[in-house]
mmCIF file of N, CA, C and O in Angstrom:
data_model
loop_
_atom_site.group_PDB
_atom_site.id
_atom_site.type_symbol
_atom_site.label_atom_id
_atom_site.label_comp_id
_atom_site.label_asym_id
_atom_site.label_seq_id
_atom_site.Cartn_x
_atom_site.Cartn_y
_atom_site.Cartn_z
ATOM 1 N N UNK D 3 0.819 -1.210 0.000
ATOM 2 C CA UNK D 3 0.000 0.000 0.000
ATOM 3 C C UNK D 3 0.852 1.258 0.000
ATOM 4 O O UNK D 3 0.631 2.205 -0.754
ATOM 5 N N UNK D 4 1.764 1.217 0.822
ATOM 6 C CA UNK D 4 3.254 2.224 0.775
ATOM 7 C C UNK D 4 3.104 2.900 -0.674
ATOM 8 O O UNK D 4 2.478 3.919 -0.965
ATOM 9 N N UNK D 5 3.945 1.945 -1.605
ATOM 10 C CA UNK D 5 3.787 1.923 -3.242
ATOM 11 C C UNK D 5 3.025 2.908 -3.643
ATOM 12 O O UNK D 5 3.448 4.037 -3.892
ATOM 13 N N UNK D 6 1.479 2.430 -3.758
ATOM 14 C CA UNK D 6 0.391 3.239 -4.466
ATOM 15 C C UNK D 6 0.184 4.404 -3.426
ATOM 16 O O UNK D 6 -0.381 5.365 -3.948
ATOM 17 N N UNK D 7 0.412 4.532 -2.435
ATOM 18 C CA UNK D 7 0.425 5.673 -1.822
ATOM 19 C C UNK D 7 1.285 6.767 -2.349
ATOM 20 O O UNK D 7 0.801 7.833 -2.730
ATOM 21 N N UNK D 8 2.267 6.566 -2.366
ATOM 22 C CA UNK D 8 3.598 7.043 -3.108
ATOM 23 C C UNK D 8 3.088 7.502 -4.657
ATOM 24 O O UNK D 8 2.978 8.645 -5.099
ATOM 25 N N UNK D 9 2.928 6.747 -5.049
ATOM 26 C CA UNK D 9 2.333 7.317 -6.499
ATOM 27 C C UNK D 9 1.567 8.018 -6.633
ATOM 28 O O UNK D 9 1.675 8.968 -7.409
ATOM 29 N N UNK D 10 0.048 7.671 -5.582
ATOM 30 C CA UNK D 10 -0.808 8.326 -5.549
ATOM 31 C C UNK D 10 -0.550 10.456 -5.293
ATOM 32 O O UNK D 10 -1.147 11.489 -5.599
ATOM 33 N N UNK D 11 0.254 10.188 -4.828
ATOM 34 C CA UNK D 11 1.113 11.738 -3.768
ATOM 35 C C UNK D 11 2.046 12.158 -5.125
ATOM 36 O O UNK D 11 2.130 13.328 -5.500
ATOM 37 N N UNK D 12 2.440 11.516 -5.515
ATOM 38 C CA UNK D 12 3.502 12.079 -7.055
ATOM 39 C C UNK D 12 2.578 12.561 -8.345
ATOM 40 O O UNK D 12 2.752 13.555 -9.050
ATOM 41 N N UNK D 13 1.585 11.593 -8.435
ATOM 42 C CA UNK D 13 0.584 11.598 -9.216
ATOM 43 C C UNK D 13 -0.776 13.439 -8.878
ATOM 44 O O UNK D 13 -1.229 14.192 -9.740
ATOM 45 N N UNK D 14 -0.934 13.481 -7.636
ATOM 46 C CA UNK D 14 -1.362 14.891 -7.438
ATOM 47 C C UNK D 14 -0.671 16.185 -7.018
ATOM 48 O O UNK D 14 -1.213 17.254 -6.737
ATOM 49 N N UNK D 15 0.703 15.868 -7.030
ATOM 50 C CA UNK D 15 1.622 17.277 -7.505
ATOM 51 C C UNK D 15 1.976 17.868 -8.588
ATOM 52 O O UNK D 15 2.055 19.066 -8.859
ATOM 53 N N UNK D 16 2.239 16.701 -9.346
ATOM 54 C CA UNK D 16 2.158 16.765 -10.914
ATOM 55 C C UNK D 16 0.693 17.424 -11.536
ATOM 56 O O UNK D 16 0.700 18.265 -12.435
ATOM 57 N N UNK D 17 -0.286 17.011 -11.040
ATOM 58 C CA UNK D 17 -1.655 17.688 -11.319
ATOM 59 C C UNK D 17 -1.688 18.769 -10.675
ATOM 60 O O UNK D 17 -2.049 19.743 -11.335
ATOM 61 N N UNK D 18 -1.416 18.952 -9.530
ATOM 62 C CA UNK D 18 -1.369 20.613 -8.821
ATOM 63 C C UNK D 18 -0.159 21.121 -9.211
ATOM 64 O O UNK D 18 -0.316 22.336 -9.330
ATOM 65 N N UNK D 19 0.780 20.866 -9.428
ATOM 66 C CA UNK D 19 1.775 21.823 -10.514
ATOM 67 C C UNK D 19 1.196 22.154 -12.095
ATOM 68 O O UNK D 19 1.283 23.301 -12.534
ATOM 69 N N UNK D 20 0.632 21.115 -12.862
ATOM 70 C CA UNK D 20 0.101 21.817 -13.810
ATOM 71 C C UNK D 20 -1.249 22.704 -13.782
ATOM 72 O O UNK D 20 -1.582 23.554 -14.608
ATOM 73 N N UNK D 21 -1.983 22.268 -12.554
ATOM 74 C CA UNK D 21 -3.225 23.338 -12.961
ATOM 75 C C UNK D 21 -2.473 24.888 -12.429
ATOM 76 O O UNK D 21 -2.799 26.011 -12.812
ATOM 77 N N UNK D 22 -1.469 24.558 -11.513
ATOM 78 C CA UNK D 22 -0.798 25.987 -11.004
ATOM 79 C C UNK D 22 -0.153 26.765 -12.085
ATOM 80 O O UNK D 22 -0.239 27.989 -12.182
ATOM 81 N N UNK D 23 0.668 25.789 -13.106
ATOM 82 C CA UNK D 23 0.534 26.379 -14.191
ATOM 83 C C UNK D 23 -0.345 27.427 -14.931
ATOM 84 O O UNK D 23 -0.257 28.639 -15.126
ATOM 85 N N UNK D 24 -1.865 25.746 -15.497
ATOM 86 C CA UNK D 24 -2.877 26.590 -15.998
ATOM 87 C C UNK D 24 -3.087 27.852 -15.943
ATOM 88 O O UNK D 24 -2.959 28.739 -16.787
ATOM 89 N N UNK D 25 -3.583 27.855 -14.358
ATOM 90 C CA UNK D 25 -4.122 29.285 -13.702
ATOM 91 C C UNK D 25 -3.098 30.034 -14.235
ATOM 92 O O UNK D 25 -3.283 30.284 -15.426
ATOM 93 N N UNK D 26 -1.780 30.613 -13.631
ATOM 94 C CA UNK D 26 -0.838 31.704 -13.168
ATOM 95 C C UNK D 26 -0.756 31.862 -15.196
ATOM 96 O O UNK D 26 -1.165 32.802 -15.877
ATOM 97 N N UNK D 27 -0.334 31.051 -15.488
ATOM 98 C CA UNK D 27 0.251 31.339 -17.202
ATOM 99 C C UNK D 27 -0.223 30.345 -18.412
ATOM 100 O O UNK D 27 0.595 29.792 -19.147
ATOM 101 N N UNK D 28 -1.537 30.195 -18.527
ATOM 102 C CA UNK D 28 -2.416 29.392 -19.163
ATOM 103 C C UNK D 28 -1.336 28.748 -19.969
ATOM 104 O O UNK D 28 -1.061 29.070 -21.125
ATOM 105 N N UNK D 29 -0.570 27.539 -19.068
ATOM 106 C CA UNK D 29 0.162 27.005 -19.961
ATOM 107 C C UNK D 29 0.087 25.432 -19.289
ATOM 108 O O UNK D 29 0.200 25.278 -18.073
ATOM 109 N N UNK D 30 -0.107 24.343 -20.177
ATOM 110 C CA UNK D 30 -0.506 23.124 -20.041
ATOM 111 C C UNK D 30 0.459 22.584 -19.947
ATOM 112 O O UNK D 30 0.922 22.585 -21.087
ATOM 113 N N UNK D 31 1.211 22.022 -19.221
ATOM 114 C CA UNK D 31 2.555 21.529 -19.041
ATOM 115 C C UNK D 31 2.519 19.859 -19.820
ATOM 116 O O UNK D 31 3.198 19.481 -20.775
ATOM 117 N N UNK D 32 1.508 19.094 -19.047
ATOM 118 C CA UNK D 32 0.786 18.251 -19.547
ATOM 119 C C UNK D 32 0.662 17.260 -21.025
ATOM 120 O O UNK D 32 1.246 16.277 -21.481
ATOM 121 N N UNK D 33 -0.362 18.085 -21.403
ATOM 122 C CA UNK D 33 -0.704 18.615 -22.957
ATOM 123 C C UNK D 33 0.267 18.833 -23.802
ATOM 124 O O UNK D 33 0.218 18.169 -24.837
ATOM 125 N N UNK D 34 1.683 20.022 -23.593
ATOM 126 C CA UNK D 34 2.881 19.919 -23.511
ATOM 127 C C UNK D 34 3.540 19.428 -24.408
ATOM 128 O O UNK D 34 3.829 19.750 -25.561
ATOM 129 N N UNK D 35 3.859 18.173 -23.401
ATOM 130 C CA UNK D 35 4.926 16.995 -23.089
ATOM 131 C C UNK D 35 4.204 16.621 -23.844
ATOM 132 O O UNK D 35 4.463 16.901 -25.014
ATOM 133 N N UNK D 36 3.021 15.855 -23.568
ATOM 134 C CA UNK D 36 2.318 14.404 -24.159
ATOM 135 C C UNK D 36 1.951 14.924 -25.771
ATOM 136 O O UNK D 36 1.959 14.092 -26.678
ATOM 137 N N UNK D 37 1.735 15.896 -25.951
ATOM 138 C CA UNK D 37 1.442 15.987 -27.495
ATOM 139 C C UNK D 37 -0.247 16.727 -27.850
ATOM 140 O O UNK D 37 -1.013 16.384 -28.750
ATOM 141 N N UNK D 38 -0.478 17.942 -26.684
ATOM 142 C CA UNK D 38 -1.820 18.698 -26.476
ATOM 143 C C UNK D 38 -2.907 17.517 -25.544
ATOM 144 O O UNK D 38 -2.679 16.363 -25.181
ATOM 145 N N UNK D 39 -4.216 18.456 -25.363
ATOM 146 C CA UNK D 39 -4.993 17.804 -24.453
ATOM 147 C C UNK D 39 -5.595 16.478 -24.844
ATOM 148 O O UNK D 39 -5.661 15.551 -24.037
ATOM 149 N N UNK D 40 -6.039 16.390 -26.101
ATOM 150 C CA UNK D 40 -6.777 15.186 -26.737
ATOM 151 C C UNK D 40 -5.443 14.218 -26.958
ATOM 152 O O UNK D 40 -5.868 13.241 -27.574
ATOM 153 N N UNK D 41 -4.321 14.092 -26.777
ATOM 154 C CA UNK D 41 -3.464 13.186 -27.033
ATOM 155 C C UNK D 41 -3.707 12.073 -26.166
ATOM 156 O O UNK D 41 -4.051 12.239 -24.996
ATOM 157 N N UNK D 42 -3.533 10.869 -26.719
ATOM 158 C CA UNK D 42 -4.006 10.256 -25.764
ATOM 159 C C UNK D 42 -3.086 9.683 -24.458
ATOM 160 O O UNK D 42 -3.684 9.129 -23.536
ATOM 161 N N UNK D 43 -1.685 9.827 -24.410
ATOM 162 C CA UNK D 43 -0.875 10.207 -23.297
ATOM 163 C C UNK D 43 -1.491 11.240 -22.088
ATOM 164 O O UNK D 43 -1.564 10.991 -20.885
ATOM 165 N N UNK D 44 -1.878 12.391 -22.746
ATOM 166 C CA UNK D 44 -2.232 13.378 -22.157
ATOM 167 C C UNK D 44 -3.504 12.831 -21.114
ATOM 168 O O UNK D 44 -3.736 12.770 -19.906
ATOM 169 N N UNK D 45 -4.035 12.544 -22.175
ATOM 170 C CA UNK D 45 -5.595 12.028 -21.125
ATOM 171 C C UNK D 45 -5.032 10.607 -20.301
ATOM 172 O O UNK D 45 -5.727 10.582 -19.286
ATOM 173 N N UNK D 46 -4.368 9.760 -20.275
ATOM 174 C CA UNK D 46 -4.341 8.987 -19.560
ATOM 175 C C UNK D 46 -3.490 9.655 -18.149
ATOM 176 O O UNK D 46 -3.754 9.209 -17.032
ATOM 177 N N UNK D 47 -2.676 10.525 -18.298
ATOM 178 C CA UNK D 47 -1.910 11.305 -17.316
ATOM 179 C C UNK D 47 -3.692 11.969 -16.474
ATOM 180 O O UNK D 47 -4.143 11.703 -15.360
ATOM 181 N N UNK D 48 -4.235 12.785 -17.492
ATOM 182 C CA UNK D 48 -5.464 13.152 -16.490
ATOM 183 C C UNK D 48 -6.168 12.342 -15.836
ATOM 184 O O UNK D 48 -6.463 12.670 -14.687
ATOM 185 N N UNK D 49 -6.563 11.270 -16.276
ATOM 186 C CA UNK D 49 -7.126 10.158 -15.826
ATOM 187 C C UNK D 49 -6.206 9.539 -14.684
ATOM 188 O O UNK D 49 -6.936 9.406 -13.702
ATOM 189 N N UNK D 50 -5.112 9.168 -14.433
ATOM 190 C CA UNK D 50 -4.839 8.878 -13.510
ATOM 191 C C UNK D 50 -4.613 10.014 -12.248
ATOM 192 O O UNK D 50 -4.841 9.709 -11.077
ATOM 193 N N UNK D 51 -4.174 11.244 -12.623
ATOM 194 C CA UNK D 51 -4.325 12.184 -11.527
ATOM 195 C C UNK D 51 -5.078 12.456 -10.919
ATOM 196 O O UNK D 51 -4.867 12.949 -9.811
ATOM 197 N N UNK D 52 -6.713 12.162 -11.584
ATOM 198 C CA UNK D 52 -7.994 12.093 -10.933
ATOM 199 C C UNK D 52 -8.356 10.921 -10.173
ATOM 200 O O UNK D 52 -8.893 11.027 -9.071
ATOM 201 N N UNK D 53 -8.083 9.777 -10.721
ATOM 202 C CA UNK D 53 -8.001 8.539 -9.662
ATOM 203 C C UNK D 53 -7.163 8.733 -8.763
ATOM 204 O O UNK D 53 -7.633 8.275 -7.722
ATOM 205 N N UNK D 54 -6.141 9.179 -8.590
ATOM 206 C CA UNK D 54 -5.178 9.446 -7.054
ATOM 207 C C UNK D 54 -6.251 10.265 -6.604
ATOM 208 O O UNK D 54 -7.019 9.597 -5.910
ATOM 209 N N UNK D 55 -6.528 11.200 -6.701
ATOM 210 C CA UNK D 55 -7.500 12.006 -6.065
ATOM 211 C C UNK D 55 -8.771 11.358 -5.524
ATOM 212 O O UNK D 55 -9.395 11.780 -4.551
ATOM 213 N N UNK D 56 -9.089 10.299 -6.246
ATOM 214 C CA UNK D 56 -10.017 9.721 -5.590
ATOM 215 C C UNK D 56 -9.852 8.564 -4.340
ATOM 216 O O UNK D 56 -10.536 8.178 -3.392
ATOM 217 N N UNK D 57 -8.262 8.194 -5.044
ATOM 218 C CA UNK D 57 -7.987 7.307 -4.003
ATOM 219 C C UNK D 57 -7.311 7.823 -3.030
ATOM 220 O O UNK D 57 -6.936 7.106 -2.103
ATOM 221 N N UNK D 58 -6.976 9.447 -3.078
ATOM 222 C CA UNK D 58 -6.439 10.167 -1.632
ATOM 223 C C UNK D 58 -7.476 10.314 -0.513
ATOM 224 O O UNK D 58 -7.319 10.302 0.708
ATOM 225 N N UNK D 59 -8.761 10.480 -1.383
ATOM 226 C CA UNK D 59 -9.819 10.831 -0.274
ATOM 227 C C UNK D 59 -9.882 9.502 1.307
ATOM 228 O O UNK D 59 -10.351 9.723 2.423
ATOM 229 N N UNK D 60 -9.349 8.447 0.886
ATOM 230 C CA UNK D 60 -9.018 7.509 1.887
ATOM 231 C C UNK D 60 -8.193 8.330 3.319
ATOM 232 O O UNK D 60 -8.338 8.032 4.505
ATOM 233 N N UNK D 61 -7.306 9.440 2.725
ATOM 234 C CA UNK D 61 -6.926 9.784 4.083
ATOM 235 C C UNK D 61 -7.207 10.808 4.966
ATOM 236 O O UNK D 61 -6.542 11.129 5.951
ATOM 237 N N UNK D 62 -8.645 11.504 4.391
ATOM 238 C CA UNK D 62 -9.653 12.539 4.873
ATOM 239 C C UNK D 62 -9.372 12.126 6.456
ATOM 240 O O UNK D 62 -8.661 12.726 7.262
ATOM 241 N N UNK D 63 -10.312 10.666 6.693
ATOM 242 C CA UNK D 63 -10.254 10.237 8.166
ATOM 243 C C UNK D 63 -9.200 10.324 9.257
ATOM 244 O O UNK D 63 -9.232 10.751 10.411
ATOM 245 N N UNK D 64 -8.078 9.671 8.363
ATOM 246 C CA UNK D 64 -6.646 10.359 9.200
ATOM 247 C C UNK D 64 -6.269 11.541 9.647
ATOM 248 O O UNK D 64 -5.349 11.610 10.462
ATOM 249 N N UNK D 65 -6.868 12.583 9.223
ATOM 250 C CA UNK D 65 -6.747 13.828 9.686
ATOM 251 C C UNK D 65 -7.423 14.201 10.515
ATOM 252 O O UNK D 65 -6.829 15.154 11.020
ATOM 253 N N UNK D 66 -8.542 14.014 11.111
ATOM 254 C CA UNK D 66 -9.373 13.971 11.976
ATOM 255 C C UNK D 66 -9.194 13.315 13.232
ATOM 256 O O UNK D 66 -9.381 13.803 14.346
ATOM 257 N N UNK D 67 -8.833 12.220 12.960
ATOM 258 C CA UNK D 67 -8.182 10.958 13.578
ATOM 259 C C UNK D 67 -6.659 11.805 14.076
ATOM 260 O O UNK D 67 -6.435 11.305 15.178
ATOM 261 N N UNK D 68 -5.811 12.575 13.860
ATOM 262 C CA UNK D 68 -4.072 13.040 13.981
ATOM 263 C C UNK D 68 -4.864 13.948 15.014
ATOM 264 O O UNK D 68 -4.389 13.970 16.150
ATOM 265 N N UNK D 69 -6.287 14.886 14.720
ATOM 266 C CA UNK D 69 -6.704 16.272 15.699
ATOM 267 C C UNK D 69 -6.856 15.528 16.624
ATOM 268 O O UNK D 69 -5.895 15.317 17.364
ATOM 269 N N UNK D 70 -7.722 15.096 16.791
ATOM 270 C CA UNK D 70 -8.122 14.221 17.715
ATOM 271 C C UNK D 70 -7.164 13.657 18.948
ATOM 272 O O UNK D 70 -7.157 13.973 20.138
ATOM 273 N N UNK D 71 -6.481 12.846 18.323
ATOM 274 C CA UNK D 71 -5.211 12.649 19.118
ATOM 275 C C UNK D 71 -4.736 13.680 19.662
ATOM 276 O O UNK D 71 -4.936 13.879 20.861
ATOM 277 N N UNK D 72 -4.019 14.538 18.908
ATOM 278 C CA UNK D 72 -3.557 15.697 19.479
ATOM 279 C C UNK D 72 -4.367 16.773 21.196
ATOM 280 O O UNK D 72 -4.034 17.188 22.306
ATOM 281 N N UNK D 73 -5.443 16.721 20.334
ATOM 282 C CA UNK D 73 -6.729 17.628 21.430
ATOM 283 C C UNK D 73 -6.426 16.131 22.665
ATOM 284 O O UNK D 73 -5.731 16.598 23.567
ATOM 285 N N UNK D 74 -6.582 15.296 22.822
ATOM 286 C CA UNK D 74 -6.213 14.587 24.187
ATOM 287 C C UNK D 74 -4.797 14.607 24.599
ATOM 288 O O UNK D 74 -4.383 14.150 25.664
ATOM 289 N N UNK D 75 -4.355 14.953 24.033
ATOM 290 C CA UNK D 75 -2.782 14.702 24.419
ATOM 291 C C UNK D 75 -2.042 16.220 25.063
ATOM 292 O O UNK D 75 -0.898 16.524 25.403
ATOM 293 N N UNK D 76 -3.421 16.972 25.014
ATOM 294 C CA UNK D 76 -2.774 18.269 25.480
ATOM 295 C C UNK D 76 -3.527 18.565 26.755
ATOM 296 O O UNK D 76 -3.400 19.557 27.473
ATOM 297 N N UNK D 77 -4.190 17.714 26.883
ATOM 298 C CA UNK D 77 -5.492 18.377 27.779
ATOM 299 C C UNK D 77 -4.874 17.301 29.235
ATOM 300 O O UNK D 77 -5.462 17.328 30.316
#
């Protein structure tokens, strides 16, 4: 799980570095590289940056779960 965690975390910097791109200098880093948006490199890069994203939402709970801890551990 380590692994796909790891990827998952490489996989949404790479997506938040290019939309930071987007925004600041409408420039597709992406799109780019792979050969524009409809390339189909391109879309499989989107497609998986959105599945990390879906499979990050797994560690919503952990964060709640870290306050938590914390708020007893001070009190």
């Amino acid at each position: 799980m380590k692994t796909l965690d790891t990827i998952a975390l490489i996989l949404l910097i790479v997506g938040g570095i290019n939309w930071l791109l987007v925004g600041l200098l409408q420039f597709d880093l992406v799109a780019s590289i792979f050969g524009g948006q409809d390339a189909l490199l391109s879309r499989i890069v989107y497609i998986l940056v959105g599945l990390s994203a879906l499979y990050s939402l797994k560690f919503l709970p952990l964060i709640n779960r870290d306050n938590v801890r914390q708020t007893h551990t001070r009190t």
